[in-house]
XYZ file of C-alpha atoms in Angstrom:
391
model
C 115.213 139.452 185.318
C 117.319 140.176 188.447
C 119.684 143.092 188.015
C 121.844 143.312 191.127
C 125.278 144.576 191.799
C 126.378 141.097 192.217
C 125.552 140.192 188.634
C 127.435 142.650 186.373
C 127.256 142.239 182.546
C 130.276 140.255 181.305
C 132.694 142.433 179.323
C 135.894 141.488 177.434
C 138.188 144.003 179.105
C 139.665 141.771 181.868
C 143.211 140.610 180.947
C 143.535 136.951 181.103
C 139.794 136.399 181.116
C 138.000 133.938 178.765
C 136.049 136.646 177.002
C 139.216 138.567 176.399
C 140.876 135.494 174.811
C 137.886 135.103 172.487
C 138.119 138.686 171.273
C 141.845 138.838 171.033
C 142.698 135.426 169.815
C 139.812 133.361 168.663
C 138.244 136.007 166.386
C 141.585 136.762 164.461
C 142.026 133.060 164.046
C 138.617 132.695 162.619
C 139.349 135.539 160.088
C 142.428 133.530 158.864
C 140.547 130.197 158.652
C 137.708 131.768 156.628
C 140.178 133.570 154.339
C 141.977 130.261 153.633
C 138.850 128.296 153.168
C 137.640 130.073 149.998
C 139.292 131.481 146.913
C 138.171 135.013 147.659
C 139.250 137.861 145.505
C 141.099 141.067 146.371
C 138.057 142.923 147.560
C 137.256 140.207 150.163
C 140.892 139.990 151.158
C 141.055 143.745 151.809
C 137.894 143.652 153.852
C 139.035 140.780 155.922
C 142.435 142.455 156.647
C 140.462 145.727 157.669
C 138.233 143.710 159.961
C 141.217 141.970 161.603
C 142.829 145.335 162.230
C 139.556 146.872 163.484
C 138.486 144.211 165.915
C 141.913 143.922 167.502
C 143.051 147.578 167.504
C 140.141 149.744 166.449
C 136.701 150.675 167.701
C 133.169 149.624 166.817
C 131.896 151.017 163.598
C 128.238 151.128 162.313
C 127.118 148.944 159.449
C 127.104 150.661 156.007
C 124.048 152.688 155.362
C 122.879 150.456 152.668
C 123.159 147.262 154.831
C 119.735 145.421 154.719
C 119.798 145.293 158.550
C 121.315 148.711 159.209
C 118.324 149.984 161.153
C 117.836 146.798 163.071
C 121.383 146.773 164.288
C 121.232 150.410 165.068
C 118.290 149.555 167.375
C 120.265 146.648 168.710
C 123.219 148.775 169.755
C 125.394 150.186 167.076
C 124.154 153.654 167.635
C 125.032 153.244 171.306
C 128.360 151.552 171.035
C 129.884 153.062 168.034
C 133.319 154.504 168.749
C 133.940 152.282 171.740
C 136.524 149.568 172.092
C 135.373 145.944 171.313
C 136.576 145.050 174.691
C 134.507 147.702 176.640
C 131.038 146.750 175.512
C 129.016 143.666 176.612
C 130.871 140.538 175.444
C 127.662 138.926 174.043
C 127.196 142.045 171.971
C 130.782 142.336 170.667
C 131.003 138.704 169.873
C 127.810 138.771 167.924
C 128.629 141.940 166.023
C 132.035 140.470 165.051
C 130.187 137.714 163.060
C 127.969 140.230 161.485
C 130.845 142.227 160.274
C 132.617 139.096 158.998
C 129.636 138.403 156.749
C 130.000 141.935 155.393
C 133.690 141.372 154.737
C 133.118 138.277 152.542
C 130.207 139.789 150.615
C 127.503 137.523 152.136
C 124.691 140.098 151.845
C 125.830 141.055 148.298
C 125.339 142.202 145.702
C 127.935 140.094 143.987
C 129.147 136.589 143.317
C 129.651 135.735 146.999
C 126.152 136.734 148.049
C 124.619 134.034 150.197
C 127.720 131.898 150.351
C 128.198 130.607 154.038
C 131.849 131.239 154.949
C 131.653 128.514 157.505
C 130.258 125.788 155.335
C 133.455 123.940 154.639
C 133.966 123.496 158.494
C 130.375 122.349 159.018
C 130.499 119.888 156.150
C 133.902 118.418 157.235
C 132.354 117.640 160.735
C 129.118 116.238 159.305
C 131.127 114.010 156.828
C 133.677 112.791 159.326
C 134.045 109.054 159.859
C 133.136 109.553 163.629
C 129.686 110.604 162.460
C 129.257 107.220 160.748
C 130.207 105.532 164.000
C 127.833 107.574 166.006
C 124.918 106.947 163.653
C 125.694 103.106 163.685
C 125.386 103.250 167.448
C 121.695 104.029 167.005
C 121.086 100.420 166.027
C 122.073 99.290 169.449
C 119.043 101.213 170.773
C 116.526 99.152 168.831
C 115.916 96.677 171.693
C 115.678 99.421 174.286
C 112.297 100.630 175.662
C 110.893 103.901 174.302
C 111.809 105.496 177.738
C 115.387 104.276 177.561
C 115.683 105.464 173.937
C 114.351 108.817 174.857
C 116.763 109.253 177.796
C 119.656 108.188 175.541
C 118.717 110.610 172.789
C 118.179 113.459 175.330
C 121.769 112.940 176.548
C 122.918 112.625 172.891
C 121.419 116.152 172.268
C 122.929 117.499 175.409
C 126.486 116.228 174.703
C 126.263 116.263 170.952
C 128.686 119.145 170.346
C 131.457 117.418 172.334
C 133.548 115.659 169.706
C 135.393 113.430 172.158
C 132.154 112.216 173.619
C 130.028 112.057 170.440
C 126.522 111.058 171.166
C 126.035 110.331 174.956
C 123.832 107.404 174.043
C 124.209 105.680 177.452
C 121.853 107.091 179.988
C 123.391 104.810 182.571
C 126.752 106.376 181.856
C 125.361 109.755 182.575
C 123.808 108.535 185.815
C 127.148 107.104 187.065
C 128.951 110.279 186.075
C 126.361 112.273 188.126
C 127.316 110.237 191.217
C 131.075 111.275 190.980
C 132.459 113.723 193.496
C 132.637 116.255 190.575
C 129.686 115.358 188.303
C 129.776 115.737 184.529
C 126.120 116.727 184.798
C 126.045 119.630 187.296
C 122.266 120.010 187.269
C 119.686 117.470 186.114
C 115.985 118.417 185.790
C 115.340 115.730 183.031
C 112.452 114.182 185.050
C 110.694 117.514 185.016
C 111.421 118.005 181.300
C 109.745 114.689 180.474
C 106.668 115.648 182.589
C 106.154 118.796 180.597
C 106.277 117.262 177.106
C 103.035 117.409 175.121
C 101.433 119.466 172.367
C 103.925 121.748 170.641
C 107.693 121.608 171.424
C 109.987 124.487 170.372
C 113.637 123.553 170.135
C 115.987 126.446 169.813
C 118.940 124.876 168.011
C 122.568 125.751 168.506
C 125.255 124.125 166.299
C 125.055 122.404 162.959
C 126.692 119.079 162.037
C 127.278 116.566 164.846
C 125.189 118.585 167.373
C 122.211 119.181 165.066
C 121.807 115.584 164.142
C 121.137 114.420 167.781
C 118.736 117.231 168.106
C 116.907 116.023 165.050
C 117.005 112.398 166.338
C 115.451 113.481 169.652
C 112.602 115.220 167.784
C 112.108 112.314 165.535
C 111.694 109.977 168.495
C 109.264 112.263 170.413
C 107.153 112.722 167.309
C 107.098 109.000 166.479
C 106.252 108.043 170.067
C 103.572 110.821 170.148
C 105.116 112.430 173.208
C 104.589 115.641 171.292
C 102.157 116.572 168.454
C 104.279 119.082 166.695
C 107.887 120.371 166.809
C 109.126 123.823 165.799
C 113.041 123.981 165.254
C 114.344 127.440 165.596
C 117.485 128.009 163.613
C 119.568 131.067 162.510
C 118.425 133.053 159.473
C 122.065 133.394 158.257
C 125.501 132.014 159.231
C 126.488 132.860 162.827
C 129.134 131.989 165.312
C 130.934 129.603 162.932
C 128.924 126.504 163.459
C 125.409 127.684 164.316
C 122.605 125.940 162.293
C 120.860 127.507 159.320
C 118.161 126.026 157.076
C 120.785 124.728 154.728
C 122.414 122.903 157.602
C 119.144 121.264 158.460
C 118.899 119.961 154.951
C 122.453 118.652 154.955
C 121.817 116.851 158.241
C 118.522 115.342 156.952
C 120.193 114.144 153.824
C 123.131 112.629 155.987
C 120.516 110.692 157.941
C 118.472 109.523 155.083
C 121.602 108.285 153.241
C 122.845 106.369 156.370
C 122.171 102.590 156.922
C 120.102 101.127 159.623
C 118.131 103.075 162.257
C 119.575 106.397 161.292
C 117.830 106.269 157.891
C 114.543 105.291 159.476
C 114.733 108.393 161.716
C 115.705 110.523 158.726
C 112.741 109.387 156.730
C 110.400 110.019 159.636
C 111.759 113.529 159.956
C 111.365 114.123 156.144
C 107.749 113.069 156.328
C 107.194 115.129 159.410
C 108.463 118.176 157.507
C 106.124 117.384 154.606
C 102.984 117.143 156.661
C 103.743 120.102 159.066
C 104.449 118.149 162.301
C 108.008 119.486 162.091
C 108.546 123.091 160.900
C 111.716 125.207 160.772
C 111.674 128.902 161.887
C 114.428 131.522 161.316
C 113.480 134.540 163.264
C 115.808 137.590 162.904
C 116.109 137.820 166.653
C 117.919 134.545 166.629
C 120.957 136.482 165.530
C 120.467 139.344 167.870
C 123.320 140.392 170.303
C 120.703 140.671 173.061
C 119.268 138.425 175.759
C 116.001 136.692 175.294
C 114.439 139.008 177.919
C 114.466 141.634 175.082
C 112.765 139.315 172.533
C 110.162 141.107 170.288
C 106.456 140.540 170.766
C 105.888 138.060 167.843
C 108.646 135.706 169.017
C 107.363 135.966 172.649
C 103.934 134.996 171.340
C 105.379 131.941 169.560
C 107.178 130.697 172.647
C 104.074 131.398 174.760
C 102.024 129.167 172.539
C 104.378 126.203 172.908
C 103.886 123.560 175.615
C 107.629 123.662 176.221
C 110.663 125.470 174.759
C 114.082 123.683 174.907
C 116.955 126.063 174.474
C 120.137 124.375 173.270
C 123.828 125.221 173.805
C 126.011 127.619 175.442
C 125.324 130.881 173.544
C 121.550 130.317 173.813
C 121.974 129.790 177.542
C 123.817 133.035 177.857
C 120.964 134.793 176.005
C 118.337 132.912 178.165
C 119.725 133.814 181.650
C 121.575 136.938 180.589
C 125.364 137.072 180.062
C 126.101 138.128 183.607
C 128.428 137.172 186.483
C 125.586 135.518 188.438
C 126.523 133.901 191.654
C 126.260 130.179 190.603
C 123.489 129.430 193.161
C 121.244 132.066 191.677
C 118.032 130.116 190.937
C 117.530 129.340 187.305
C 113.740 129.945 187.776
C 114.391 133.520 188.881
C 116.511 134.500 185.866
C 114.153 133.006 183.363
C 110.989 134.199 185.009
C 110.519 136.674 182.020
C 110.143 133.729 179.619
C 106.543 133.529 178.399
C 106.149 129.740 178.917
C 107.890 126.618 180.343
C 111.524 126.483 179.341
C 114.376 123.997 179.559
C 118.105 124.474 178.960
C 120.368 121.779 177.555
C 123.932 123.101 177.688
C 127.500 122.001 177.684
C 129.445 124.587 179.745
C 131.705 126.634 177.591
C 131.601 130.126 179.035
C 131.634 131.836 182.507
C 127.910 132.343 183.069
C 126.126 129.797 185.226
C 122.990 129.752 187.362
C 121.000 127.128 189.245
C 123.738 125.199 191.003
C 123.463 123.926 194.586
C 126.096 125.229 196.916
C 127.649 121.837 197.478
C 128.114 121.197 193.712
C 129.706 124.597 193.171
C 132.173 123.972 196.073
C 133.131 120.535 194.659
C 133.752 121.966 191.203
C 135.827 124.843 192.491
C 137.933 122.579 194.759
C 138.617 120.122 192.010
C 139.153 122.389 189.007
C 139.286 126.031 190.054
C 137.182 127.935 187.563
C 138.121 125.738 184.495
C 134.907 123.878 184.931
C 133.008 126.832 183.604
C 134.590 126.937 180.176
C 136.161 123.538 179.448
C 133.157 121.735 177.895
C 133.590 118.858 180.361
C 130.366 119.586 182.326
C 126.823 120.141 181.299
C 123.388 120.793 182.645
C 119.684 120.168 182.200
C 117.595 122.976 183.790
C 113.834 123.403 183.668
C 111.488 126.157 184.749
C 107.812 125.240 184.459
C 104.870 127.563 184.583
């Protein structure tokens, strides 16, 4: 991966920056939300209060010696960063470590009554059960008379935009095309034709969020399997709760139940996915590195071998994009192919822009975005990209 002076690692130490606001404002707010969402006892309340004080005023502390992943996190950076401010280490690292410490505070890793209880489950379920989800699933029926290619494009854009609540599923490929023709396009890079050309064999999809983003991811996989565009799909999810809404196995199960229980086309898709799980055409993978605070350039050999065996890997979401290209201040015109050259096979990114890092833009698009929006386009979730690097 290129490592030049023009691409420093993003930290959280710059006043007024987006990473700083996440560490100083979003993380304390999440602690309060989690505390209010469960009837935790005094032990959990004390631990949450301690975490709040530590992550805003203190320094990074190692995991307890008896933590099941103590040695793994020591190798991932706690030995290196212990004693430093949360704001002075790589933002990707400090953000990820916050969520690991939050799980400790609520007793997720046990032993005890709260062992294995997802502290973010109420938020995930509320989104999955929202009336808007019913409306979006009902919209699938309108695709019944479309050609398989039109349905595929619609479902691809649904997966791309699925975590934008005000857009819901972007089921109109025509709408996406018209947006791309605007002076400041919603889709700042579109390699979708190349993505379609690479599909066959085994597709790995590295999922991001649960709920109303995971459902369109599953719908896309269901269509590709049904139309035999791929032979097998491997859905990579998180082995434990992470970043509030990241998908775990329990979230996949919830999403499948939501689909199967829905009327119309949604239930058909759900039953197809259920059958694909049963016969092995769709499998779920929860590798420990999925929760690592490191870029994918540092992935272990076994995960590298899995991605190398896939015909194509699709990486979903903002966090996974940061891990794919490296959470650095790349010049936006840095070629996507250059920063993903380490990846062991063809790779595609589907991402709504919600953080500063960006690669693969042409100079004209970057200029138009800057002139129209300043730097807000990087973090506002109003723009997205489809980027592909083949063999």
